[in-house]
Short mmCIF file of C-alpha atoms in Angstrom, two decimals:
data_model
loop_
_atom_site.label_atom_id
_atom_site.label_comp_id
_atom_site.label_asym_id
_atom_site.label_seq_id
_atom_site.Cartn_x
_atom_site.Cartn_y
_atom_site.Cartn_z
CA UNK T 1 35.49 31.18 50.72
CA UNK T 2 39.02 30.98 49.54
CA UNK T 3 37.83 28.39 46.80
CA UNK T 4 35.37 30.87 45.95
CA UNK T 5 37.19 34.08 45.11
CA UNK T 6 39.80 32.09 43.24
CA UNK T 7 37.31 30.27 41.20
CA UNK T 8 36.13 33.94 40.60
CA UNK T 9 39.52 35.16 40.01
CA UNK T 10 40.41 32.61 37.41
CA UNK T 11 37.83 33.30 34.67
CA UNK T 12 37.74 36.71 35.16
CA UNK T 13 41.98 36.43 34.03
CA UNK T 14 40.26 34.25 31.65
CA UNK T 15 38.16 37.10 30.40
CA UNK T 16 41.00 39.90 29.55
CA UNK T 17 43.34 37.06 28.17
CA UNK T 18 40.31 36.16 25.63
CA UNK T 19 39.47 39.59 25.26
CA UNK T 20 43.11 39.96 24.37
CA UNK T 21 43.50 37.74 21.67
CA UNK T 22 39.69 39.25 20.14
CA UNK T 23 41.68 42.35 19.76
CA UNK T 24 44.68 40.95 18.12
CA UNK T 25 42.67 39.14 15.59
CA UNK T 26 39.26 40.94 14.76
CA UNK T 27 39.44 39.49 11.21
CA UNK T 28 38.40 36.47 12.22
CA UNK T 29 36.19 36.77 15.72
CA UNK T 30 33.55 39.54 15.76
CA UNK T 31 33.07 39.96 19.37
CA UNK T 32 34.38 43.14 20.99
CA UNK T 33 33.80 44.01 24.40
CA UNK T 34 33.34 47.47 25.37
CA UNK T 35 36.41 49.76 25.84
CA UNK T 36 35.70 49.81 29.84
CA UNK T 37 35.83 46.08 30.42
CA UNK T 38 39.26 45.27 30.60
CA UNK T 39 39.70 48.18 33.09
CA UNK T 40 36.45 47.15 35.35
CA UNK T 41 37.95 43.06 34.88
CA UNK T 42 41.17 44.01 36.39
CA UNK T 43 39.60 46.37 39.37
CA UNK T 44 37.58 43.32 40.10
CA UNK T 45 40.27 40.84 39.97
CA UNK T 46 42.17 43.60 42.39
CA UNK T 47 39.70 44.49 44.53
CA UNK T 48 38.49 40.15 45.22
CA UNK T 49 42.20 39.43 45.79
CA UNK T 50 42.72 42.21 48.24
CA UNK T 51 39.45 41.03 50.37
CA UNK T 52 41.06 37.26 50.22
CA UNK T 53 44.34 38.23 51.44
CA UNK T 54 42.83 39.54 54.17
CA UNK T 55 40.72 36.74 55.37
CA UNK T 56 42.65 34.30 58.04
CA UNK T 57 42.05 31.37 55.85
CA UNK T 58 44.42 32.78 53.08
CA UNK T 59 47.29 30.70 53.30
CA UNK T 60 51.19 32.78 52.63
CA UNK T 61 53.00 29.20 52.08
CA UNK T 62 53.67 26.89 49.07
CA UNK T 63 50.31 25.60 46.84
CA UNK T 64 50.43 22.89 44.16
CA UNK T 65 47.03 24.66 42.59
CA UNK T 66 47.09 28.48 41.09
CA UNK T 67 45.03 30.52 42.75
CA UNK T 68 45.22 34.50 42.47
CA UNK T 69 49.32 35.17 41.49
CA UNK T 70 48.38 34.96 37.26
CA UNK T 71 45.72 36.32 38.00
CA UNK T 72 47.55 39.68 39.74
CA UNK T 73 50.23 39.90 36.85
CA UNK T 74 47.29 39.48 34.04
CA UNK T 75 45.76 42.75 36.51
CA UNK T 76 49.17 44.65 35.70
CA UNK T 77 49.44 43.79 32.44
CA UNK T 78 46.39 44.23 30.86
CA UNK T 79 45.01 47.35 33.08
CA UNK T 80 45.24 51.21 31.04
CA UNK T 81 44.87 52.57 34.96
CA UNK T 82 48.52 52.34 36.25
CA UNK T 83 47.41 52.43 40.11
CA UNK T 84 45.60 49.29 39.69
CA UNK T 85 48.91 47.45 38.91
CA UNK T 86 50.34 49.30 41.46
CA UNK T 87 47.76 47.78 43.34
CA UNK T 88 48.34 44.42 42.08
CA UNK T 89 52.08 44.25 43.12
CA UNK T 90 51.01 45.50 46.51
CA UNK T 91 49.23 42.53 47.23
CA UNK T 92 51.72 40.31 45.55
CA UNK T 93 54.24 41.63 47.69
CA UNK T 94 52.18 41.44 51.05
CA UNK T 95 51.82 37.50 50.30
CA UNK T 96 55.33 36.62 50.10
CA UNK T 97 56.42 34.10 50.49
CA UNK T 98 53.21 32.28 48.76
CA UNK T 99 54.25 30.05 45.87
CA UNK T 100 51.17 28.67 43.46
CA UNK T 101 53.37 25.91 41.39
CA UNK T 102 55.78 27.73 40.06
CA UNK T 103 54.44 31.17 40.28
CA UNK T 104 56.44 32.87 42.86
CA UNK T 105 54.90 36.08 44.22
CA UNK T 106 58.10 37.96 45.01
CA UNK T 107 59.37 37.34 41.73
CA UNK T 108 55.80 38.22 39.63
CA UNK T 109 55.67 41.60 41.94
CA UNK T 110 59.32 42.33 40.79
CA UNK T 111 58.21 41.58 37.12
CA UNK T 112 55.21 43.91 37.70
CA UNK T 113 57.37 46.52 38.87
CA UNK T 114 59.27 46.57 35.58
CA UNK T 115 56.13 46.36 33.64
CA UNK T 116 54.98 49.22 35.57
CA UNK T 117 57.93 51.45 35.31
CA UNK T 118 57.94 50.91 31.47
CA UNK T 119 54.26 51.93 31.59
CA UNK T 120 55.26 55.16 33.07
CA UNK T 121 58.66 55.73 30.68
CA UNK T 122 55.70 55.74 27.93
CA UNK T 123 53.51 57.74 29.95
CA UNK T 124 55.79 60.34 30.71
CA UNK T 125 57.25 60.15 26.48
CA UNK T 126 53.10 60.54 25.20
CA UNK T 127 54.02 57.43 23.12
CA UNK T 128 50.73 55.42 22.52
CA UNK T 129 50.13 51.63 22.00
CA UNK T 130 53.58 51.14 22.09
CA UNK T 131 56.81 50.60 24.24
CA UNK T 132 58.95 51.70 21.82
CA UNK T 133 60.28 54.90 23.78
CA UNK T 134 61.25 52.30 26.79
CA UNK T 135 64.53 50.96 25.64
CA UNK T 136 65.87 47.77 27.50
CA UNK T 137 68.75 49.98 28.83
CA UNK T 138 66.93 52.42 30.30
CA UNK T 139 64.67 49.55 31.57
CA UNK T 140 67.50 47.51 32.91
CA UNK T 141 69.20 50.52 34.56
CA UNK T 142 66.11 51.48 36.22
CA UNK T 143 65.34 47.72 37.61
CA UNK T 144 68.72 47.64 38.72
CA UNK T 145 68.60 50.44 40.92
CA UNK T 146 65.04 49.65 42.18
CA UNK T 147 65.56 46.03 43.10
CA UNK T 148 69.35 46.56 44.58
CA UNK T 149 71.08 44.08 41.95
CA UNK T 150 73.76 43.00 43.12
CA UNK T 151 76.18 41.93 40.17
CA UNK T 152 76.30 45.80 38.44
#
C-alpha cells in the first residue's frame, strides 16, 4: 500500500513540475492543461498523503528512497488554494521526524510556512503573479517570529 500511494504521489509531482515548465515556455511546447489541473493535482497529492500517514505501515523514521516530502512542498508551491498548503505542512509536520534522503520534513514544513506566509503578504497587497510586494525583510521578520529564531 505504502509503495502504492507513493508511486502515485511521485508522477502526480511529476505532473505540476511538467505542467510548470509548459507554462514557462509555450513558444516551444503546445500542450496546456486546463486552468483547474494544477489545483485538482495538488488536492490529490494532499488528500493520498494524508490517507498514507495514517495507515500503521507509514514509517516516521529515516528512508534512503523519496517518497511523499517533494511531493508535499511541490503541493505548497504550486497550489492557487492557500489551505491546501496549509494542508501540506500539516502533514509534513505530523511526520516528523521522517527523513527521505535528504529531505527533512521539519525543515520542508518550515520552508512551506514561509512560502505560505508570502502567499498571504500578496494576498492581502492584491498583487498578482508576483511576489514583489513580499520583501525579504518583511519575510525574514515574520519567519523569525514564527519559528522562535534564536540568534535575532
Amino acid at each position: 500500500y505504502v509503495a502504492a500511494v507513493t508511486g502515485r504521489v511521485n508522477p502526480l509531482t511529476a505532473l505540476i513540475i511538467l505542467h510548470g515548465q509548459l507554462v514557462l515556455k509555450p513558444e516551444t511546447l503546445t500542450c496546456e492543461a486546463s486552468p483547474d489541473l494544477i489545483l485538482n493535482t495538488c488536492r490529490e497529492i494532499v488528500q493520498l498523503c494524508k490517507e498514507l500517514v495514517a495507515d500503521r505501515r507509514f514509517l516516521r523514521g529515516f528512508m534512503f528512497d523519496l517518497g511523499i516530502i517533494p511531493g508535499l512542498l511541490c503541493a505548497v508551491v504550486s497550489s492557487p488554494d492557500i489551505s491546501v498548503g496549509k494542508e501540506a505542512v500539516g502533514i509534513l509536520r505530523s511526520i516528523a521526524p521522517r527523513r527521505e534522503g535528504t529531505w527533512d520534513s521539519v525543515a520542508v514544513a518550515q520552508m512551506g510556512e514561509g512560502i505560505i506566509m508570502m502567499k498571504e503578504m500578496q494576498a492581502a497587497q492584491g498583487s498578482k503573479g508576483s511576489l514583489e510586494g513580499a520583501t525579504t525583510e518583511t519575510y525574514e521578520s515574520q519567519s523569525r517570529s514564527s519559528t522562535g529564531d534564536l540568534t535575532s
